[in-house]
Coordinates of C-alpha atoms in Angstrom, one line a residue:
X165 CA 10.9 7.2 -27.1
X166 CA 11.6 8.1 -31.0
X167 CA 15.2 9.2 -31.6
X168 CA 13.9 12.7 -32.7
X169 CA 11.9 13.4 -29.4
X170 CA 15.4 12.5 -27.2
X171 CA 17.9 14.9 -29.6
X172 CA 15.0 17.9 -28.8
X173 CA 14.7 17.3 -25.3
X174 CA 18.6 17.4 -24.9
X175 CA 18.9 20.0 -26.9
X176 CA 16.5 21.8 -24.4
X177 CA 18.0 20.8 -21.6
X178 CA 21.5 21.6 -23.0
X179 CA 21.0 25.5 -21.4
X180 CA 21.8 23.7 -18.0
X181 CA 25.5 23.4 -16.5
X182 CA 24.1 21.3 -13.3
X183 CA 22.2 18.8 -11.9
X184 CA 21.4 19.7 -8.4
X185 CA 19.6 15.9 -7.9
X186 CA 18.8 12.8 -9.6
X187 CA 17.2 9.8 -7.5
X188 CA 14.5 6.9 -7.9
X189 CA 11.4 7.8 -7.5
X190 CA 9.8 4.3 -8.2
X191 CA 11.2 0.6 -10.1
X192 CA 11.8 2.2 -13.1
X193 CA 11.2 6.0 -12.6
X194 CA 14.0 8.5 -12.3
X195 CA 13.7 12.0 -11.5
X196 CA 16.3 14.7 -12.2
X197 CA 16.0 18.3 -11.4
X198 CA 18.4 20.8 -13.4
X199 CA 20.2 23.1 -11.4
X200 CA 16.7 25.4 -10.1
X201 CA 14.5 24.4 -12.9
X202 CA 11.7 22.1 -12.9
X203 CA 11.8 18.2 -11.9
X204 CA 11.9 16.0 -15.1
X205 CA 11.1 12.9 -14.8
X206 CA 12.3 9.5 -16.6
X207 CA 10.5 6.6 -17.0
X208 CA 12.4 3.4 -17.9
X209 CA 9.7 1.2 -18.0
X210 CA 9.9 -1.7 -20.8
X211 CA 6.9 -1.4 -22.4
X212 CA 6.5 2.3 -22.7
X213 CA 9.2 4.8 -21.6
X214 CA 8.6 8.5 -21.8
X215 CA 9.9 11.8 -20.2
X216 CA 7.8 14.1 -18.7
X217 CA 7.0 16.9 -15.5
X218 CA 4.2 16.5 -13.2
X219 CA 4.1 18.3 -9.7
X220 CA 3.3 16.1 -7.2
X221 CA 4.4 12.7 -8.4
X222 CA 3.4 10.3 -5.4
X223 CA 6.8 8.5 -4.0
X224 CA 6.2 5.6 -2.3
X225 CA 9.7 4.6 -0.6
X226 CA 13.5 5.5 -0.8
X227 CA 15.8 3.5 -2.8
X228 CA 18.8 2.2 -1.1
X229 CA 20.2 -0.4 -3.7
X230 CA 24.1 0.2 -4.7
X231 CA 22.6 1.8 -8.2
X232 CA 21.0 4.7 -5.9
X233 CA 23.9 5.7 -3.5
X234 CA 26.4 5.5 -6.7
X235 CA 23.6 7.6 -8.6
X236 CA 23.3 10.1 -5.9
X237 CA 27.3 10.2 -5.1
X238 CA 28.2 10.6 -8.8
X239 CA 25.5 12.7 -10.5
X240 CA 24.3 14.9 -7.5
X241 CA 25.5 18.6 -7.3
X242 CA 27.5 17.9 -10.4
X243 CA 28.6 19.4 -13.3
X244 CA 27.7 18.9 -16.7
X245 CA 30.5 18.7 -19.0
X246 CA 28.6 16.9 -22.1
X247 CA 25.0 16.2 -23.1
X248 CA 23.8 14.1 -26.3
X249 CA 22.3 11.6 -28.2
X250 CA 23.6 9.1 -30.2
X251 CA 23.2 8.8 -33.8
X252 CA 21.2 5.6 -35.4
X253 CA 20.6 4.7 -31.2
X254 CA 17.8 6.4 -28.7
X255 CA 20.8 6.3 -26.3
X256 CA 20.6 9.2 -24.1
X257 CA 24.6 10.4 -22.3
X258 CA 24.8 12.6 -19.4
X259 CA 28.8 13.4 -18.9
X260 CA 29.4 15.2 -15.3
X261 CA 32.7 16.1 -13.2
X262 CA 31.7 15.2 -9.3
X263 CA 34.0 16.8 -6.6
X264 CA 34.5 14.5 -4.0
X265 CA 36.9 15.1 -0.8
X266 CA 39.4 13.2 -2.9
X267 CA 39.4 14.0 -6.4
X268 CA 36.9 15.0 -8.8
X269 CA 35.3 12.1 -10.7
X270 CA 34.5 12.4 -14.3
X271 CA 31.3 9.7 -14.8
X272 CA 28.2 9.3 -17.5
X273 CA 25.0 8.4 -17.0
X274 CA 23.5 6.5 -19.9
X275 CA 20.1 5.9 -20.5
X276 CA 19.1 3.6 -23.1
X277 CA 15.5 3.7 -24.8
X278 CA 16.3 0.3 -26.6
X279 CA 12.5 -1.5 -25.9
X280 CA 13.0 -4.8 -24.2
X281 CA 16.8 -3.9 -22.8
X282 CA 15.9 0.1 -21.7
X283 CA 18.1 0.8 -19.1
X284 CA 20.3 3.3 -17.0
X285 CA 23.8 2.8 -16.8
X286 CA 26.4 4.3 -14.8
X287 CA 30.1 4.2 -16.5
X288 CA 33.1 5.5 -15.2
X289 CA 35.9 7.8 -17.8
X290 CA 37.1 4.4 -19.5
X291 CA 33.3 3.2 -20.3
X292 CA 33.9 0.5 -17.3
X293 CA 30.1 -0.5 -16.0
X294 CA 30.2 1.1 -12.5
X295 CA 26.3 0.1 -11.6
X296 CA 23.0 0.1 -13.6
X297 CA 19.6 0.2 -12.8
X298 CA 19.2 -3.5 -14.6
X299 CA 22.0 -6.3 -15.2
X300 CA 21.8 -8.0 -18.1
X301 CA 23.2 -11.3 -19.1
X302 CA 24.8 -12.3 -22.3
X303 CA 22.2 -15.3 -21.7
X304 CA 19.5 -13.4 -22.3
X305 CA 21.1 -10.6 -24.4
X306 CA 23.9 -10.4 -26.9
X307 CA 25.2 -7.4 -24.8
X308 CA 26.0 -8.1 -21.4
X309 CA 25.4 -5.6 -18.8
X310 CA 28.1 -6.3 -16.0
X311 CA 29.6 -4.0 -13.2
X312 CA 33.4 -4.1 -13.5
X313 CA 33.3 -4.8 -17.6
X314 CA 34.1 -3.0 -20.3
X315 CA 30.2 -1.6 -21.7
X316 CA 30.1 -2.9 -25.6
X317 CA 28.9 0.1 -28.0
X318 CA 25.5 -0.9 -29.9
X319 CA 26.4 0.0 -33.6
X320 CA 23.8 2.5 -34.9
X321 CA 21.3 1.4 -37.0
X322 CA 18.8 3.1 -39.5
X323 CA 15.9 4.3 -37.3
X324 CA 12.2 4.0 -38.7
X325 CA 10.2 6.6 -37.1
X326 CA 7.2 8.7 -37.6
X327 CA 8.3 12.1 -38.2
X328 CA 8.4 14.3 -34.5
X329 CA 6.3 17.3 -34.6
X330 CA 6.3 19.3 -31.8
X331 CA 3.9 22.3 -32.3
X332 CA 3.2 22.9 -28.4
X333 CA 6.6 24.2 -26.2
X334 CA 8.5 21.8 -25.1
X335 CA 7.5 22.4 -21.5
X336 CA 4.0 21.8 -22.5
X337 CA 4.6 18.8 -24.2
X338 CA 6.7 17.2 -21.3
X339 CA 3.6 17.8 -18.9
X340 CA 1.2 16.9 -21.9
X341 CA 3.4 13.5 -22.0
X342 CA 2.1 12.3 -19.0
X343 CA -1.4 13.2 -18.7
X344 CA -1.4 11.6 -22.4
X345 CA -0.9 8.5 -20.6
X346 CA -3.0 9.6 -17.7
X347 CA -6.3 8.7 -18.7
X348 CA -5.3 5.2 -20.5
X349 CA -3.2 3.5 -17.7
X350 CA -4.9 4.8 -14.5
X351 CA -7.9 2.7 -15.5
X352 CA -6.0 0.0 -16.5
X353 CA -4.4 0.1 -13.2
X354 CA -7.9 0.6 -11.1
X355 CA -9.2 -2.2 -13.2
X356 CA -6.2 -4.6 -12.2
X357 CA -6.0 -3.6 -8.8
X358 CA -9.6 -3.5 -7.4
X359 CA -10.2 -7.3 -9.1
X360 CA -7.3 -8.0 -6.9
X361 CA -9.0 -6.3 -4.0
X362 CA -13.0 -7.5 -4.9
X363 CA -11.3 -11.4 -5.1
X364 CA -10.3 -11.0 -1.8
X365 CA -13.7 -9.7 -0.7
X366 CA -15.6 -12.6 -2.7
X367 CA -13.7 -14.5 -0.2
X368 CA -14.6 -13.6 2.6
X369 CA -18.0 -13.2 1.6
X370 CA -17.9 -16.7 1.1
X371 CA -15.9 -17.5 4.6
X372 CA -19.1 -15.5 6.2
X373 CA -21.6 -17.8 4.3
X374 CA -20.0 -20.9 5.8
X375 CA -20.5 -19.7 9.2
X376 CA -22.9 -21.1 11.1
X377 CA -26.0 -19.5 12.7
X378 CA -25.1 -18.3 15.2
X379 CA -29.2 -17.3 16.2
X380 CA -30.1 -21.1 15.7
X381 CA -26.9 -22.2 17.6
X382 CA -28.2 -20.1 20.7
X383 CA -31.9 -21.0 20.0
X384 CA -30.4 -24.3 20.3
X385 CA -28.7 -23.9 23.8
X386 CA -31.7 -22.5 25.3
X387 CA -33.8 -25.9 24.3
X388 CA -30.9 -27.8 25.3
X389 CA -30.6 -25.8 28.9
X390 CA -34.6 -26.4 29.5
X391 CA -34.3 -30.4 28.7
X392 CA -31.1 -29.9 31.1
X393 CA -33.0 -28.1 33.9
X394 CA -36.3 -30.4 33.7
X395 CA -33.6 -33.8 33.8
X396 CA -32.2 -32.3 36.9
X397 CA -35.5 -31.3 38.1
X398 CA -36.8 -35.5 38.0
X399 CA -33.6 -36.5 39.5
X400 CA -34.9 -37.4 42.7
X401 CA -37.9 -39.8 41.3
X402 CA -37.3 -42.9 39.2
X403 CA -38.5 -42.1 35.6
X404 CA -34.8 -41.6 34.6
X405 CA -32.3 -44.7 34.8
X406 CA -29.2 -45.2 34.0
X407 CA -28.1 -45.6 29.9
X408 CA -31.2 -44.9 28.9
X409 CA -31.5 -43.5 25.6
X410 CA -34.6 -41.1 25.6
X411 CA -37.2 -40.0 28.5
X412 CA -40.9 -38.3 28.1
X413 CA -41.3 -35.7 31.1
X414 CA -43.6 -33.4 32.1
X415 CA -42.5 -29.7 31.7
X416 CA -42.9 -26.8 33.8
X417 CA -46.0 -26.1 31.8
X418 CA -47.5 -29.2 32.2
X419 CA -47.1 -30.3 29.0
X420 CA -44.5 -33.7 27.6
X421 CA -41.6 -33.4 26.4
X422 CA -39.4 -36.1 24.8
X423 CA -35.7 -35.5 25.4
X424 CA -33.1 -37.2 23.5
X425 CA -30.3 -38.4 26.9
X426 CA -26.4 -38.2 26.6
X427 CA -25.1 -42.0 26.8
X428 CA -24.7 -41.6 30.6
X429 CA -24.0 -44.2 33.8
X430 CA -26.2 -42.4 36.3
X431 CA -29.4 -39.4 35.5
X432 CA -26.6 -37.2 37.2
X433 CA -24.8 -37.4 34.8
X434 CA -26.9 -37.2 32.2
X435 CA -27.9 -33.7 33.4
X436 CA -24.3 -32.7 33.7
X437 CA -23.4 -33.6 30.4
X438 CA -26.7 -31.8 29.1
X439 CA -25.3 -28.7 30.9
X440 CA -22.1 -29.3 29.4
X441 CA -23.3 -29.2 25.9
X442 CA -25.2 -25.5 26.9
X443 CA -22.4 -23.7 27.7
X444 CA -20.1 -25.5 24.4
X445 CA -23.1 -24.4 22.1
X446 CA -23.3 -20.8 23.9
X447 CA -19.5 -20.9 23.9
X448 CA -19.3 -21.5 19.8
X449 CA -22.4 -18.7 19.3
X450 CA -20.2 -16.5 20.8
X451 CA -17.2 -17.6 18.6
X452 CA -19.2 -17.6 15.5
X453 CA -20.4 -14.2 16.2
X454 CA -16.5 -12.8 16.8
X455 CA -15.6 -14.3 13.8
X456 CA -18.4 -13.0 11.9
X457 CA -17.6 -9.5 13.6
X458 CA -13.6 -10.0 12.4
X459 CA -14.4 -11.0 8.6
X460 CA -17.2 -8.3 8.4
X461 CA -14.7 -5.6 9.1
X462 CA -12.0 -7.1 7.3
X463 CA -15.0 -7.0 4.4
X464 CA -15.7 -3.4 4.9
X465 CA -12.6 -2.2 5.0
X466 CA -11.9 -3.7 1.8
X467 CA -15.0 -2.3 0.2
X468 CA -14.0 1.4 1.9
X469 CA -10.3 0.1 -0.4
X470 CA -12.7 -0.2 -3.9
X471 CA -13.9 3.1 -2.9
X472 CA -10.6 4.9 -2.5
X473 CA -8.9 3.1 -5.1
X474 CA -11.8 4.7 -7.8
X475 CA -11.3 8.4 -6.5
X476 CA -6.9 7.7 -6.8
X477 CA -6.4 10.4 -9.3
X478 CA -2.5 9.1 -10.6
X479 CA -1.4 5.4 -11.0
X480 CA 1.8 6.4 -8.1
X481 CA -1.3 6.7 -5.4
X482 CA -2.9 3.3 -6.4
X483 CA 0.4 1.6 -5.9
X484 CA 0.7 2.9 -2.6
X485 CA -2.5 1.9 -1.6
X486 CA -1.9 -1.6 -3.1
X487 CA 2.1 -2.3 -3.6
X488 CA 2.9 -4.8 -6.2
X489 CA 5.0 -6.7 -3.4
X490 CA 2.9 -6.5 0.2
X491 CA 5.1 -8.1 3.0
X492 CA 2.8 -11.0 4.2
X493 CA 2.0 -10.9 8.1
X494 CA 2.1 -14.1 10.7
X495 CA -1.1 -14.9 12.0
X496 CA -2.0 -13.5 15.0
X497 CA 0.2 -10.5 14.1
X498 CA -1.1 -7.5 15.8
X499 CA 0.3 -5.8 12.8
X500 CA -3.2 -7.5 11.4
X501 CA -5.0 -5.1 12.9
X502 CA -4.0 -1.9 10.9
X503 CA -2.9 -1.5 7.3
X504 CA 0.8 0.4 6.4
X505 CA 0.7 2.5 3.7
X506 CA 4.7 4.4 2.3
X507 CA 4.9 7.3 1.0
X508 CA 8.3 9.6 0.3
X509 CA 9.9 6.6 3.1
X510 CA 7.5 7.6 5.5
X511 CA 5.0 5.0 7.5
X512 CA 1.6 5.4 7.3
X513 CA -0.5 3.3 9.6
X514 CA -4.4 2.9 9.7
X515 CA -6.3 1.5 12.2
X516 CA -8.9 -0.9 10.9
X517 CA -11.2 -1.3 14.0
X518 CA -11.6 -0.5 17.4
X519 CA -8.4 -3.1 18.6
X520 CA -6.5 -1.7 15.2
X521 CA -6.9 2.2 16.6
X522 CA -5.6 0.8 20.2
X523 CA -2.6 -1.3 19.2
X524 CA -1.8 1.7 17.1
X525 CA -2.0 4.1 20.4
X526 CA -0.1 1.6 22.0
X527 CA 2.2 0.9 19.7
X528 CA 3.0 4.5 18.3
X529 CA 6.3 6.3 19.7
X530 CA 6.3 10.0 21.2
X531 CA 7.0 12.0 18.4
X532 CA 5.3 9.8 15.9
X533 CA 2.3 12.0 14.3
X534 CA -1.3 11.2 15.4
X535 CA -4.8 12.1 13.1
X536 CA -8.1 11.8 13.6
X537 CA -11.2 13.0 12.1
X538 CA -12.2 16.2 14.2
X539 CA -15.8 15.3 16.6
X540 CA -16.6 12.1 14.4
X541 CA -15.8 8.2 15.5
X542 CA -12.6 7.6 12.2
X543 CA -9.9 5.5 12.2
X544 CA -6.8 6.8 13.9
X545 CA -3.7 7.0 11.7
X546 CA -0.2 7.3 12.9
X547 CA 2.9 8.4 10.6
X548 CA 6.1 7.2 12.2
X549 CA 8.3 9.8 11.9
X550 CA 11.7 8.4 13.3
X551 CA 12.2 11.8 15.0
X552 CA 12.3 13.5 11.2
X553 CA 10.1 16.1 10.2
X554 CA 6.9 15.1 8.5
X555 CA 6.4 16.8 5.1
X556 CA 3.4 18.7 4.2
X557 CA 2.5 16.2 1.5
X558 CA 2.7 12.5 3.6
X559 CA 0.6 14.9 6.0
X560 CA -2.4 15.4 3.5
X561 CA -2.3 12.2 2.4
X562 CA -2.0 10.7 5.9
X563 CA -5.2 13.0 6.8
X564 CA -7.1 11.8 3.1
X565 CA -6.5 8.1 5.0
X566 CA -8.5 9.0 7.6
X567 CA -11.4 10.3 5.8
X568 CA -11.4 8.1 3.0
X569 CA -11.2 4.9 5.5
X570 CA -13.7 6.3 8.1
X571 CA -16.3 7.6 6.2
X572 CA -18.8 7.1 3.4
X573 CA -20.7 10.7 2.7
X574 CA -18.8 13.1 0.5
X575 CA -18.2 16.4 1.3
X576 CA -15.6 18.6 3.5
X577 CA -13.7 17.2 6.9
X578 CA -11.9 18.6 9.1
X579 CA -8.7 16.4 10.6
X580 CA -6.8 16.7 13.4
X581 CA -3.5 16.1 14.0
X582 CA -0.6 16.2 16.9
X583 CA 2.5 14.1 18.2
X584 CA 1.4 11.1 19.7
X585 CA 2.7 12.3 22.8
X586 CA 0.0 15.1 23.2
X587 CA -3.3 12.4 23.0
X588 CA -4.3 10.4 26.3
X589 CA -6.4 7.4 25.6
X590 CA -9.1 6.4 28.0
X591 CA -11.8 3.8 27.6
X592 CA -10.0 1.6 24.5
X593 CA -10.0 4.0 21.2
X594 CA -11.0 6.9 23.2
X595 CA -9.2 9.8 23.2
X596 CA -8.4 13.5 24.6
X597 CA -5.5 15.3 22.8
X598 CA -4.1 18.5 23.2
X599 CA -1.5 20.9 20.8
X600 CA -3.3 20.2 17.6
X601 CA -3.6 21.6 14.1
X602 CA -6.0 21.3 11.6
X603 CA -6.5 20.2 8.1
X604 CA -9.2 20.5 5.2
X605 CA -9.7 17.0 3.7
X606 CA -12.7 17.4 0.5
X607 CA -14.1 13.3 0.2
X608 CA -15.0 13.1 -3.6

């Protein structure tokens, strides 16, 4: 941010004596709302930090670190005593008085725009580091960053900027400021995140391929079960003896047939182990053509992913769909069976198959939510609730899951959603529910 941009945005924001709330929205993205007025929000990213309002900026979980419960303990319902920016520094200091049941605690928020080093910082009346949002060692900085010590002053420093012109409001240029960006980094982000998502499908594209046939596997059993069926059938004559390596019989048909023998003592058991070897190949036919069944749908849904990914219309839904960080799950993990999406510190589960939408019935608790798409075979999605109330927000997007993951022609579907309570499976995925409402999901 250029120094001139921070000293008109605080002198904007100077008409406020409160904040009412100030939390982390994602890694590096605050959001602060002014006593009643619109939620502004901060992004500390390295490579690009801005400040700007958008309405429904996607939150994927709740920060819990010791930066977010100081944040919220000191800067919540608090009131601003000072507001400005440094001079020769794009330093940014909030300075509040918090009443706690104790005493009231006089504490500033800095936020640094310094490039590589941006930061937030939380210092206490004698500039003592309380937390920040980064630590930073004097091995990788000349300024260390270090809860408990004294925070060194940057000296200012002659500023070369393009001169600031801001010929819009300022509200419009703070809702500008991110769809400026818009455009840019959400295909950036679609292009980085889908080659993640299309190298995984090459993969099992290529773990398909390596299967065997399973159609020449069981074409293979049947040949083997008539050579198996004619040596038992010659059993009681003498053209088959013991160890012999290869026998010409007359079929069924009448006509000879030359069969290739198992290494085998007596022809008993030479017919014995023929059966055998019918029932291994039908046995891996079948296997090939579960595992073929598995990767396939692990393919699809993946491909269903591309899809969804392309029609994200914010880089905040992207990373929900595909987190940076994706806890990795053991083999044989049920949880394999159904992807979990957060949103706003909500659960989001989606059922990937048929055995995904039962371990999710299965697995879901009474007042978790259940949706489904209304009169059309979908995925079921449950959002674990943990006995809170689900806002209207992780409900839409729990519903746009459904649609998005269950179905491939655009147009307008209807959801339906209830607590998990209210839905009685029968017959695996097969449901009857009762209490529900409704939603409008439009597929793009």
């Amino acid at each position: 941010m250029k120094h001139s941009e921070l000293v008109c945005i605080n002198d904007y924001l100077k008409q406020y004596r409160k904040i009412s709330s100030i939390y982390r929205v994602d890694d590096s993205v605050l959001r602060i709302i002014f006593e009643a007025g619109e939620p502004l929000f901060i992004d500390l990213g390295r490579g690009d930090s801005f400040m700007f309002f958008k309405e429904d900026f996607k939150q994927a979980k709740r920060y819990t670190a010791p930066f977010d419960v100081l944040l919220a303990k000191r800067f919540s319902n608090a009131k601003i005593e000072s507001m400005d920016v440094e001079e020769g520094n794009r330093i940014w200091r909030i300075g509040v008085l918090a009443s706690s049941s104790y005493k009231a605690m006089r504490t500033t928020l800095q936020l640094e725009f310094t490039g590589r080093n941006t930061n937030v910082i939380i210092l206490d009346e004698n500039e003592v580091v309380l937390e920040a949002m980064r630590h930073i060692d004097a091995s990788v900085s000349f300024r260390s960053v270090k809860v408990g010590e004294v925070l060194e002053k940057l000296p200012p420093k002659e500023l070369k900027e393009k001169p600031f012109d801001l010929n819009v409001t300022l509200e419009e240029y703070l809702k500008d400021a991110y769809e400026k960006r818009l455009h840019v980094k959400l295909e950036e982000i679609k292009k980085q995140k889908i080659a993640q998502v299309v190298k995984k499908i090459t993969k099992l594209s290529q773990a398909i391929d390596a299967l065997e046939n399973e159609e020449e596997l069981m074409v293979k059993s049947d040949e083997v079960q008539k050579e198996a069926t004619l040596v038992l059938a010659y059993l009681h004559t003498n053209a088959i003896k013991g160890y012999q390596e290869s026998v010409t019989l007359q079929d069924f048909e009448g006509h000879d047939v030359t069969i290739n023998l198992p290494q085998a003592q007596t022809p008993q058991m030479a017919a014995n182990m023929l059966f055998k070897k019918v029932e291994e190949t039908t046995s891996k036919a079948l296997s090939v053509h579960r595992q073929k069944e598995n990767l396939e749908e692990k393919r699809l849904f993946l491909e269903r992913m591309v899809g969804v990914i392309n029609a994200a219309h914010d880089p905040e839904e992207i990373h929900i769909l595909v987190p940076k960080q994706r806890k990795s799950k053991q083999k044989g993990d049920e949880s394999n069976l159904y992807e979990t999406f957060l949103l706003e510190g909500y659960r989001i589960l989606l059922g990937k198959n048929e055995k995904g939408n039962i371990a999710l019935l299965q697995e879901a608790k009474k007042n978790d939510i259940w949706l489904h798409v209304k009169d059309i075979p979908s995925s079921h999605v449950i959002i674990c609730t943990e006995k809170q109330s689900v806002p209207e927000s992780v409900l839409i997007f729990a519903a746009k899951l459904c649609v998005e993951f269950s179905l491939s022609q655009k147009g307008g579907y209807l959801v339906d959603y209830t607590k998990r309570k209210n839905v009685k499976p029968f017959d695996g995925a097969n449901v009857a529910y009762e209490e529900y409402q409704t939603l409008k999901i439009y597929k793009e």
